[in-house]
Amino acid sequence: MVSVRNPPRNVCVIGAGPSGLVAARELRKEGQKVVVLEQNHDVGGQWLYDPKVEVQDSLGKDTTGMGLTVHSSIYDSLRLTSPREIMGFTDFPFLINKGRDTRRFPGHKELFLYLKDFCEWFGLREMIRFNTKVDYVGILDYGAFGEYLKWVVKSKVKDSEEVISEVFDAVVVATGHYSYPRLPSIKGMDAWRRKQMHSHLYRVPEPFRDQVVVVVGNSLSGQDISMELVNVAKEIHLSSKSLNVSEGLSKVISKHDNLYLHPTIQCLHEDGRVVFVDGSWLTADTIIYCTGYSYSFPFLDTKGTVAVDDDRVGPLYEHTFPPSLAPSLSFIGIPRKLIGFPFFESQAKWIAQLLSGKRSLPSRDEMMKSIQEFYKAREAAGIPKHNTHDICDFEYCDKYGDYVGFPHLEEWRKDLCLSALINSDVNLETYRDSYDDEELLQVAHQSPHFTQLEDEAFSTSL
């Protein structure tokens, strides 16, 4: 639905990671006055690698109630799990640059440099205030909910106690979802006296040399960390909810005589014993919890209008807008398990066009009805509440794009994504360096996504 344009609004974007950067760009395109508040010294968000983790609680707990000290969960050896071809924003391909990491599945630094390139190419840095941490976001006047709300945003510059208080017409929350550790509840966990940590704070394998390590969680990070530790640790014991593992992981386990698979942990004992539900046990030096992440917005005060319940952020219409506060409050980057950058871009365009008046949302009642229907459908499908925002659906991404006339995901992008997933399932150790999708790759490189920019002009401008 299209309506008349609104006058320019003052918009605060919280976070200068991928979602925050593309939000800033789209908002500026629509004529908004944009300020991006970023707590770190550079752009990148999660992709700004931070090797210093000593200041953080080892389990990654927020002990102050004002957010975590360490934002990034990136470890030193991390490489992308998706090929670079599918990662780029629609008008800014993730190209290979001479003298940099040219692999199809590059290390984390290459994606960070891509985001810096994106920031420079579109002149976004001038909108960003670095080293500025947001402490509070609240409605200026709780007496009037609706489209014309104003928001108080309080922030502090690093190493300063001065609180900066500002009023904005709209706030876009783009703080990511891979920083607040989600921890299991295991009997004896609080009494276990040896080292316990969440993978949020894992960086390099050397501290675990000659140790017996239990890795809890058979996720991508759990598998990656186990495969890295197997070369330095005495024993690696991977604890998984299911013993029906992929062909690729089975190959890895059979290859290494110090890597073992176990069911879930039943309890922990103070003397270092780890007891599994099948009755087996061992004495470990360290437990690393690769158990995922939770959503957390410690700065946000909506008087309960928006809440996080078992990792369901809601109520949010299409994972983006709280019906009673939209469009003045929005979230970008909440959904998981999709091709992130193009989806964030479609979210950013929708938010920007709503604020400019180009488009409008359904009524509050219609949005709430849609949310309830979505929750019921997820429940009927047997999907746990904490997986509410796990999408795993190309069709949903295309439907979302229809709200703003955003192009559907290219078939080659979908095909390359599926090809990488299938390859990793079979060849877990080698899929990033050995693949058989050359024909798909040719189709991708001949597409408008890759031919829209002159290579020479693009390269010389960076």
Short mmCIF file of C-alpha atoms in Angstrom, two decimals:
data_model
loop_
_atom_site.label_atom_id
_atom_site.label_comp_id
_atom_site.label_asym_id
_atom_site.label_seq_id
_atom_site.Cartn_x
_atom_site.Cartn_y
_atom_site.Cartn_z
CA MET A 1 0.00 0.00 0.00
CA VAL A 2 1.43 3.39 -1.04
CA SER A 3 0.62 6.74 0.54
CA VAL A 4 1.91 10.34 0.59
CA ARG A 5 5.39 11.23 1.68
CA ASN A 6 6.15 12.34 5.22
CA PRO A 7 8.57 15.12 6.12
CA PRO A 8 12.12 13.95 6.95
CA ARG A 9 12.44 12.30 10.36
CA ASN A 10 15.32 12.02 12.79
CA VAL A 11 16.11 8.33 12.98
CA CYS A 12 18.51 6.55 15.34
CA VAL A 13 20.00 3.25 14.14
CA ILE A 14 21.59 1.20 16.92
CA GLY A 15 24.54 -0.82 15.63
CA ALA A 16 26.88 -0.52 12.63
CA GLY A 17 27.01 -4.17 11.67
CA PRO A 18 25.63 -5.47 8.34
CA SER A 19 21.97 -4.75 9.21
CA GLY A 20 22.69 -1.35 10.70
CA LEU A 21 24.79 -0.23 7.75
CA VAL A 22 22.22 -1.18 5.13
CA ALA A 23 19.48 0.38 7.26
CA ALA A 24 21.40 3.66 7.39
CA ARG A 25 21.85 3.62 3.62
CA GLU A 26 18.19 2.94 2.86
CA LEU A 27 16.94 5.51 5.37
CA ARG A 28 19.17 8.17 3.86
CA LYS A 29 17.91 7.26 0.38
CA GLU A 30 14.42 8.05 1.62
CA GLY A 31 15.52 11.45 2.87
CA GLN A 32 15.69 10.70 6.59
CA LYS A 33 18.17 12.31 8.97
CA VAL A 34 20.14 9.35 10.27
CA VAL A 35 22.45 8.87 13.24
CA VAL A 36 24.07 5.45 13.78
CA LEU A 37 25.30 4.72 17.30
CA GLU A 38 28.03 2.06 17.40
CA GLN A 39 29.66 0.88 20.64
CA ASN A 40 32.91 -0.26 18.96
CA HIS A 41 35.65 1.68 17.22
CA ASP A 42 34.77 0.52 13.70
CA VAL A 43 31.98 -0.91 11.59
CA GLY A 44 31.32 -4.63 11.26
CA GLY A 45 29.38 -5.58 14.37
CA GLN A 46 29.86 -9.31 14.88
CA TRP A 47 32.52 -9.32 12.15
CA LEU A 48 34.82 -6.92 14.00
CA TYR A 49 37.09 -9.54 15.54
CA ASP A 50 38.02 -8.98 19.18
CA PRO A 51 40.79 -11.24 20.57
CA LYS A 52 40.53 -9.75 24.08
CA VAL A 53 38.02 -11.76 26.07
CA GLU A 54 39.60 -11.82 29.52
CA VAL A 55 37.32 -9.03 30.77
CA GLN A 56 34.20 -11.08 30.14
CA ASP A 57 32.59 -13.64 32.45
CA SER A 58 33.70 -17.06 31.11
CA LEU A 59 30.13 -18.18 30.45
CA GLY A 60 29.36 -14.90 28.73
CA LYS A 61 26.84 -13.78 31.33
CA ASP A 62 25.76 -10.16 31.53
CA THR A 63 26.69 -9.47 35.15
CA THR A 64 25.85 -5.74 35.05
CA GLY A 65 22.49 -5.76 33.30
CA MET A 66 23.82 -3.21 30.79
CA GLY A 67 25.07 -5.51 28.09
CA LEU A 68 28.17 -7.59 27.52
CA THR A 69 31.75 -6.36 27.48
CA VAL A 70 32.63 -8.50 24.44
CA HIS A 71 30.26 -8.22 21.47
CA SER A 72 31.84 -10.41 18.80
CA SER A 73 31.67 -14.21 18.98
CA ILE A 74 34.13 -14.68 16.10
CA TYR A 75 37.07 -17.01 16.73
CA ASP A 76 40.42 -16.54 15.03
CA SER A 77 40.21 -19.37 12.48
CA LEU A 78 36.54 -18.87 11.56
CA ARG A 79 35.68 -19.11 7.88
CA LEU A 80 32.33 -18.45 6.25
CA THR A 81 29.96 -21.40 6.01
CA SER A 82 28.37 -19.95 2.85
CA PRO A 83 30.19 -19.13 -0.41
CA ARG A 84 31.00 -15.46 -0.86
CA GLU A 85 28.92 -15.25 -4.06
CA ILE A 86 25.61 -15.42 -2.16
CA MET A 87 26.64 -13.09 0.67
CA GLY A 88 26.66 -9.67 -0.95
CA PHE A 89 24.00 -6.98 -0.84
CA THR A 90 22.07 -6.86 -4.13
CA ASP A 91 23.88 -3.81 -5.54
CA PHE A 92 27.30 -4.47 -4.02
CA PRO A 93 28.71 -7.92 -4.87
CA PHE A 94 31.21 -9.57 -2.54
CA LEU A 95 34.00 -9.57 -5.12
CA ILE A 96 37.50 -11.01 -4.92
CA ASN A 97 40.12 -8.33 -4.31
CA LYS A 98 43.76 -8.85 -5.24
CA GLY A 99 46.05 -9.11 -2.25
CA ARG A 100 43.23 -10.16 0.07
CA ASP A 101 41.62 -13.48 0.98
CA THR A 102 40.52 -14.81 -2.43
CA ARG A 103 38.91 -18.06 -1.25
CA ARG A 104 35.25 -18.72 -1.98
CA PHE A 105 34.75 -19.40 1.74
CA PRO A 106 37.07 -16.72 3.13
CA GLY A 107 38.02 -16.01 6.71
CA HIS A 108 36.09 -13.56 8.86
CA LYS A 109 38.46 -10.68 8.14
CA GLU A 110 37.51 -10.68 4.47
CA LEU A 111 33.83 -10.18 5.29
CA PHE A 112 34.77 -7.40 7.70
CA LEU A 113 36.73 -5.72 4.88
CA TYR A 114 33.72 -6.14 2.57
CA LEU A 115 31.58 -4.26 5.10
CA LYS A 116 34.21 -1.52 5.32
CA ASP A 117 34.20 -1.32 1.52
CA PHE A 118 30.40 -1.06 1.57
CA CYS A 119 30.58 1.70 4.15
CA GLU A 120 33.13 3.69 2.13
CA TRP A 121 31.46 3.12 -1.26
CA PHE A 122 28.15 4.54 -0.04
CA GLY A 123 29.64 7.20 2.24
CA LEU A 124 28.04 5.92 5.41
CA ARG A 125 30.82 6.66 7.90
CA GLU A 126 29.78 10.29 8.31
CA MET A 127 26.50 9.12 9.88
CA ILE A 128 28.17 6.89 12.49
CA ARG A 129 29.22 7.84 16.01
CA PHE A 130 31.79 5.27 17.09
CA ASN A 131 32.66 4.21 20.65
CA THR A 132 29.13 5.21 21.67
CA LYS A 133 27.17 2.73 23.76
CA VAL A 134 23.39 3.01 24.04
CA ASP A 135 22.23 2.68 27.65
CA TYR A 136 18.54 3.51 27.29
CA VAL A 137 15.82 3.73 24.64
CA GLY A 138 12.30 4.66 25.79
CA ILE A 139 9.15 6.35 24.60
CA LEU A 140 9.11 10.09 25.30
CA ASP A 141 5.41 10.15 26.17
CA TYR A 142 3.70 6.90 27.06
CA GLY A 143 0.31 8.55 26.79
CA ALA A 144 0.18 8.32 23.01
CA PHE A 145 1.03 5.09 21.21
CA GLY A 146 1.09 5.08 17.44
CA GLU A 147 2.82 6.36 14.37
CA TYR A 148 4.02 9.69 15.73
CA LEU A 149 5.82 8.52 18.84
CA LYS A 150 9.11 10.06 19.84
CA TRP A 151 11.96 8.21 21.52
CA VAL A 152 14.50 9.21 24.15
CA VAL A 153 17.91 7.67 23.48
CA LYS A 154 20.59 7.91 26.15
CA SER A 155 24.17 7.01 25.32
CA LYS A 156 27.72 7.30 26.61
CA VAL A 157 30.97 7.78 24.75
CA LYS A 158 33.66 5.27 25.72
CA ASP A 159 35.72 6.32 28.77
CA SER A 160 33.24 9.07 29.59
CA GLU A 161 30.60 9.17 32.32
CA GLU A 162 28.61 11.90 30.60
CA VAL A 163 25.16 10.73 29.52
CA ILE A 164 24.03 12.13 26.16
CA SER A 165 20.24 12.30 25.95
CA GLU A 166 18.57 12.86 22.57
CA VAL A 167 15.07 12.63 21.11
CA PHE A 168 14.37 10.83 17.83
CA ASP A 169 11.27 10.30 15.73
CA ALA A 170 12.15 6.66 15.12
CA VAL A 171 14.58 3.99 16.32
CA VAL A 172 15.88 1.01 14.35
CA VAL A 173 17.38 -1.73 16.54
CA ALA A 174 20.16 -3.49 14.62
CA THR A 175 22.24 -5.02 17.40
CA GLY A 176 22.56 -8.57 16.03
CA HIS A 177 21.76 -11.93 17.56
CA TYR A 178 25.06 -13.72 18.14
CA SER A 179 26.36 -12.05 21.30
CA TYR A 180 24.28 -13.17 24.29
CA PRO A 181 25.09 -16.83 25.07
CA ARG A 182 22.24 -19.27 25.47
CA LEU A 183 23.28 -21.74 28.18
CA PRO A 184 21.80 -25.14 29.03
CA SER A 185 20.50 -26.04 32.48
CA ILE A 186 22.53 -29.02 33.71
CA LYS A 187 22.39 -30.49 37.20
CA GLY A 188 25.64 -29.66 39.03
CA MET A 189 26.65 -26.93 36.60
CA ASP A 190 27.08 -24.34 39.36
CA ALA A 191 29.13 -26.72 41.52
CA TRP A 192 31.54 -27.88 38.78
CA ARG A 193 34.87 -26.30 39.72
CA ARG A 194 36.86 -26.72 36.53
CA LYS A 195 36.78 -24.43 33.50
CA GLN A 196 33.43 -23.82 31.85
CA MET A 197 32.97 -21.36 29.00
CA HIS A 198 30.61 -20.51 26.17
CA SER A 199 31.90 -20.56 22.60
CA HIS A 200 31.18 -16.80 22.55
CA LEU A 201 34.59 -16.42 24.20
CA TYR A 202 36.53 -19.13 22.31
CA ARG A 203 39.28 -17.60 20.17
CA VAL A 204 42.27 -19.98 19.67
CA PRO A 205 42.97 -23.66 20.47
CA GLU A 206 46.32 -23.34 22.27
CA PRO A 207 44.93 -22.85 25.84
CA PHE A 208 43.39 -26.33 25.58
CA ARG A 209 46.59 -28.19 24.70
CA ASP A 210 46.74 -31.68 26.26
CA GLN A 211 43.37 -31.19 27.96
CA VAL A 212 40.29 -33.39 28.03
CA VAL A 213 37.59 -31.11 26.60
CA VAL A 214 33.84 -31.66 26.42
CA VAL A 215 32.15 -29.67 23.64
CA VAL A 216 28.40 -29.35 24.23
CA GLY A 217 26.36 -28.83 21.07
CA ASN A 218 26.58 -30.26 17.60
CA SER A 219 26.03 -26.96 15.80
CA LEU A 220 28.33 -25.50 13.15
CA SER A 221 30.45 -23.82 15.82
CA GLY A 222 30.56 -27.02 17.90
CA GLN A 223 31.77 -29.00 14.92
CA ASP A 224 34.28 -26.36 13.83
CA ILE A 225 35.76 -25.94 17.31
CA SER A 226 35.96 -29.71 17.84
CA MET A 227 37.82 -30.16 14.55
CA GLU A 228 40.26 -27.42 15.50
CA LEU A 229 40.86 -28.68 19.05
CA VAL A 230 41.42 -32.27 17.93
CA ASN A 231 44.94 -31.27 16.86
CA VAL A 232 46.01 -29.93 20.26
CA ALA A 233 43.79 -31.45 22.97
CA LYS A 234 44.30 -34.85 24.53
CA GLU A 235 40.68 -35.84 23.98
CA ILE A 236 37.59 -34.12 22.55
CA HIS A 237 34.18 -35.38 23.66
CA LEU A 238 31.34 -33.96 21.57
CA SER A 239 27.99 -34.07 23.37
CA SER A 240 24.99 -33.97 21.05
CA LYS A 241 21.21 -34.16 21.49
CA SER A 242 21.10 -36.70 18.67
CA LEU A 243 23.59 -39.47 17.89
CA ASN A 244 22.27 -39.59 14.30
CA VAL A 245 25.01 -37.33 12.97
CA SER A 246 25.71 -36.27 9.41
CA GLU A 247 27.85 -38.29 7.07
CA GLY A 248 30.46 -35.54 7.21
CA LEU A 249 30.76 -35.59 10.99
CA SER A 250 30.88 -39.40 10.98
CA LYS A 251 33.88 -39.20 8.64
CA VAL A 252 35.62 -36.76 10.99
CA ILE A 253 35.00 -38.91 14.08
CA SER A 254 36.27 -42.06 12.35
CA LYS A 255 39.40 -40.21 11.21
CA HIS A 256 40.50 -38.98 14.66
CA ASP A 257 41.09 -41.46 17.48
CA ASN A 258 40.83 -38.73 20.14
CA LEU A 259 37.37 -37.45 19.07
CA TYR A 260 34.34 -39.12 20.66
CA LEU A 261 30.58 -38.66 20.35
CA HIS A 262 28.28 -38.73 23.40
CA PRO A 263 24.60 -38.10 24.14
CA THR A 264 23.53 -35.17 26.32
CA ILE A 265 25.00 -34.57 29.77
CA GLN A 266 22.95 -35.80 32.72
CA CYS A 267 24.92 -34.10 35.47
CA LEU A 268 28.24 -32.59 36.51
CA HIS A 269 30.18 -33.40 39.68
CA GLU A 270 32.41 -31.07 41.66
CA ASP A 271 35.42 -33.40 41.23
CA GLY A 272 35.40 -32.92 37.44
CA ARG A 273 33.25 -35.86 36.40
CA VAL A 274 30.87 -35.41 33.48
CA VAL A 275 28.07 -38.01 33.44
CA PHE A 276 26.06 -38.59 30.26
CA VAL A 277 22.46 -39.81 30.03
CA ASP A 278 23.57 -43.26 28.85
CA GLY A 279 25.47 -43.77 32.12
CA SER A 280 28.95 -43.28 30.68
CA TRP A 281 31.21 -40.70 32.31
CA LEU A 282 34.64 -39.10 32.15
CA THR A 283 36.74 -36.54 33.97
CA ALA A 284 37.21 -33.36 31.96
CA ASP A 285 39.41 -30.30 32.26
CA THR A 286 37.13 -27.92 30.34
CA ILE A 287 33.57 -27.74 29.07
CA ILE A 288 32.81 -25.49 26.08
CA TYR A 289 29.12 -24.76 25.53
CA CYS A 290 28.37 -24.32 21.83
CA THR A 291 24.70 -23.95 22.60
CA GLY A 292 23.69 -20.92 20.59
CA TYR A 293 22.62 -17.39 21.41
CA SER A 294 19.68 -15.49 22.84
CA TYR A 295 18.12 -12.17 21.89
CA SER A 296 18.69 -9.41 24.40
CA PHE A 297 17.97 -5.70 24.39
CA PRO A 298 18.99 -4.47 27.87
CA PHE A 299 18.71 -0.84 26.80
CA LEU A 300 15.14 -1.04 25.47
CA ASP A 301 12.23 0.12 27.64
CA THR A 302 8.82 -0.39 26.02
CA LYS A 303 6.96 -0.99 29.31
CA GLY A 304 6.47 -4.62 28.31
CA THR A 305 5.13 -3.92 24.82
CA VAL A 306 8.05 -5.83 23.32
CA ALA A 307 9.46 -8.75 25.28
CA VAL A 308 11.83 -11.68 24.79
CA ASP A 309 10.18 -14.95 25.83
CA ASP A 310 12.36 -18.03 25.36
CA ASP A 311 14.08 -16.30 22.44
CA ARG A 312 10.85 -15.20 20.82
CA VAL A 313 11.00 -11.44 20.33
CA GLY A 314 7.50 -10.20 20.19
CA PRO A 315 5.02 -9.46 19.22
CA LEU A 316 6.71 -8.53 15.93
CA TYR A 317 4.89 -8.30 12.62
CA GLU A 318 7.02 -10.12 10.04
CA HIS A 319 9.88 -10.27 12.58
CA THR A 320 10.27 -6.50 12.21
CA PHE A 321 7.52 -4.27 13.65
CA PRO A 322 5.83 -4.26 17.08
CA PRO A 323 2.24 -3.45 16.01
CA SER A 324 1.48 -0.83 18.67
CA LEU A 325 4.82 0.98 18.17
CA ALA A 326 5.27 0.70 14.40
CA PRO A 327 6.76 2.15 12.36
CA SER A 328 8.58 4.37 14.86
CA LEU A 329 10.26 1.30 16.41
CA SER A 330 11.59 -1.50 14.24
CA PHE A 331 14.04 -4.38 14.42
CA ILE A 332 16.34 -5.46 11.63
CA GLY A 333 18.38 -8.67 11.62
CA ILE A 334 16.19 -10.74 13.97
CA PRO A 335 15.54 -13.69 11.59
CA ARG A 336 18.09 -16.50 11.44
CA LYS A 337 18.87 -19.34 9.03
CA LEU A 338 18.44 -17.44 5.80
CA ILE A 339 20.71 -15.65 3.33
CA GLY A 340 21.23 -12.72 5.61
CA PHE A 341 22.48 -9.71 3.70
CA PRO A 342 19.77 -9.58 0.98
CA PHE A 343 17.09 -10.15 3.62
CA PHE A 344 18.45 -7.38 5.85
CA GLU A 345 18.40 -5.15 2.78
CA SER A 346 14.72 -5.90 2.13
CA GLN A 347 13.93 -5.17 5.79
CA ALA A 348 15.82 -1.89 5.57
CA LYS A 349 13.95 -0.80 2.45
CA TRP A 350 10.58 -1.57 4.03
CA ILE A 351 11.41 0.34 7.21
CA ALA A 352 12.71 3.32 5.22
CA GLN A 353 9.70 3.44 2.89
CA LEU A 354 7.26 3.23 5.78
CA LEU A 355 8.93 6.13 7.57
CA SER A 356 8.98 8.23 4.41
CA GLY A 357 5.29 7.54 3.77
CA LYS A 358 5.78 5.67 0.50
CA ARG A 359 4.07 2.67 2.06
CA SER A 360 1.91 1.91 5.06
CA LEU A 361 1.33 -1.04 7.34
CA PRO A 362 -1.89 -2.96 7.93
CA SER A 363 -3.96 -1.98 10.95
CA ARG A 364 -2.73 -2.91 14.41
CA ASP A 365 -5.42 -5.58 14.70
CA GLU A 366 -4.52 -7.08 11.33
CA MET A 367 -0.85 -7.23 12.30
CA MET A 368 -1.64 -8.91 15.63
CA LYS A 369 -3.86 -11.44 13.87
CA SER A 370 -1.03 -12.24 11.43
CA ILE A 371 1.41 -12.72 14.31
CA GLN A 372 -0.94 -15.08 16.17
CA GLU A 373 -1.55 -17.12 13.02
CA PHE A 374 2.21 -17.39 12.52
CA TYR A 375 2.74 -18.57 16.11
CA LYS A 376 -0.02 -21.18 15.73
CA ALA A 377 1.46 -22.46 12.47
CA ARG A 378 4.90 -22.84 14.06
CA GLU A 379 3.41 -24.63 17.04
CA ALA A 380 1.41 -26.98 14.78
CA ALA A 381 4.63 -27.78 12.91
CA GLY A 382 6.29 -28.78 16.18
CA ILE A 383 8.79 -25.91 16.12
CA PRO A 384 9.92 -24.87 19.64
CA LYS A 385 9.29 -21.30 20.73
CA HIS A 386 13.03 -20.56 20.89
CA ASN A 387 13.22 -21.29 17.15
CA THR A 388 10.50 -18.77 16.26
CA HIS A 389 12.88 -16.64 14.20
CA ASP A 390 14.63 -19.54 12.40
CA ILE A 391 13.26 -19.11 8.88
CA CYS A 392 14.88 -21.79 6.65
CA ASP A 393 12.60 -20.76 3.79
CA PHE A 394 13.49 -19.04 0.51
CA GLU A 395 9.79 -18.49 -0.25
CA TYR A 396 9.37 -16.43 2.91
CA CYS A 397 12.25 -14.18 1.85
CA ASP A 398 10.59 -13.65 -1.53
CA LYS A 399 7.20 -12.94 0.06
CA TYR A 400 8.83 -10.44 2.39
CA GLY A 401 10.45 -8.68 -0.56
CA ASP A 402 7.04 -8.26 -2.19
CA TYR A 403 6.11 -5.76 0.53
CA VAL A 404 8.52 -3.25 -0.99
CA GLY A 405 9.01 -4.49 -4.53
CA PHE A 406 12.35 -6.00 -3.51
CA PRO A 407 13.56 -8.57 -6.07
CA HIS A 408 13.16 -12.24 -5.27
CA LEU A 409 16.32 -14.16 -4.47
CA GLU A 410 18.04 -15.17 -7.68
CA GLU A 411 17.79 -18.87 -8.49
CA TRP A 412 21.57 -19.12 -8.66
CA ARG A 413 21.82 -17.70 -5.15
CA LYS A 414 19.40 -20.31 -3.83
CA ASP A 415 21.14 -23.11 -5.76
CA LEU A 416 24.61 -22.15 -4.51
CA CYS A 417 23.32 -22.00 -0.94
CA LEU A 418 21.78 -25.48 -1.16
CA SER A 419 24.86 -26.86 -2.91
CA ALA A 420 27.10 -25.68 -0.06
CA LEU A 421 24.75 -27.13 2.57
CA ILE A 422 24.67 -30.52 0.86
CA ASN A 423 28.44 -30.55 0.42
CA SER A 424 29.06 -29.64 4.08
CA ASP A 425 26.70 -32.40 5.18
CA VAL A 426 28.79 -34.98 3.31
CA ASN A 427 32.28 -33.45 3.45
CA LEU A 428 32.44 -31.50 6.69
CA GLU A 429 36.23 -31.10 6.78
CA THR A 430 36.73 -30.17 3.13
CA TYR A 431 33.57 -28.47 1.80
CA ARG A 432 35.06 -24.98 2.02
CA ASP A 433 37.94 -25.90 -0.29
CA SER A 434 36.57 -28.73 -2.44
CA TYR A 435 33.28 -28.35 -4.32
CA ASP A 436 31.61 -29.30 -7.59
CA ASP A 437 29.35 -26.39 -8.49
CA GLU A 438 31.30 -24.74 -11.32
CA GLU A 439 28.27 -24.54 -13.61
CA LEU A 440 26.24 -22.76 -10.93
CA LEU A 441 29.17 -20.44 -10.34
CA GLN A 442 29.29 -19.49 -14.03
CA VAL A 443 25.58 -18.66 -13.98
CA ALA A 444 26.13 -16.49 -10.92
CA HIS A 445 29.06 -14.56 -12.40
CA GLN A 446 27.11 -13.86 -15.60
CA SER A 447 24.15 -12.46 -13.67
CA PRO A 448 23.42 -8.72 -13.34
CA HIS A 449 24.46 -8.93 -9.67
CA PHE A 450 28.08 -9.41 -10.71
CA THR A 451 28.09 -7.41 -13.95
CA GLN A 452 26.40 -4.26 -12.57
CA LEU A 453 29.68 -2.66 -11.53
CA GLU A 454 32.71 -2.14 -13.71
CA ASP A 455 35.42 -4.25 -12.07
CA GLU A 456 38.15 -1.74 -12.73
CA ALA A 457 36.16 1.23 -11.42
CA PHE A 458 35.13 -0.76 -8.37
CA SER A 459 38.64 -1.93 -7.59
CA THR A 460 40.34 1.42 -8.04
CA SER A 461 37.88 3.18 -5.79
CA LEU A 462 38.65 1.00 -2.78
#
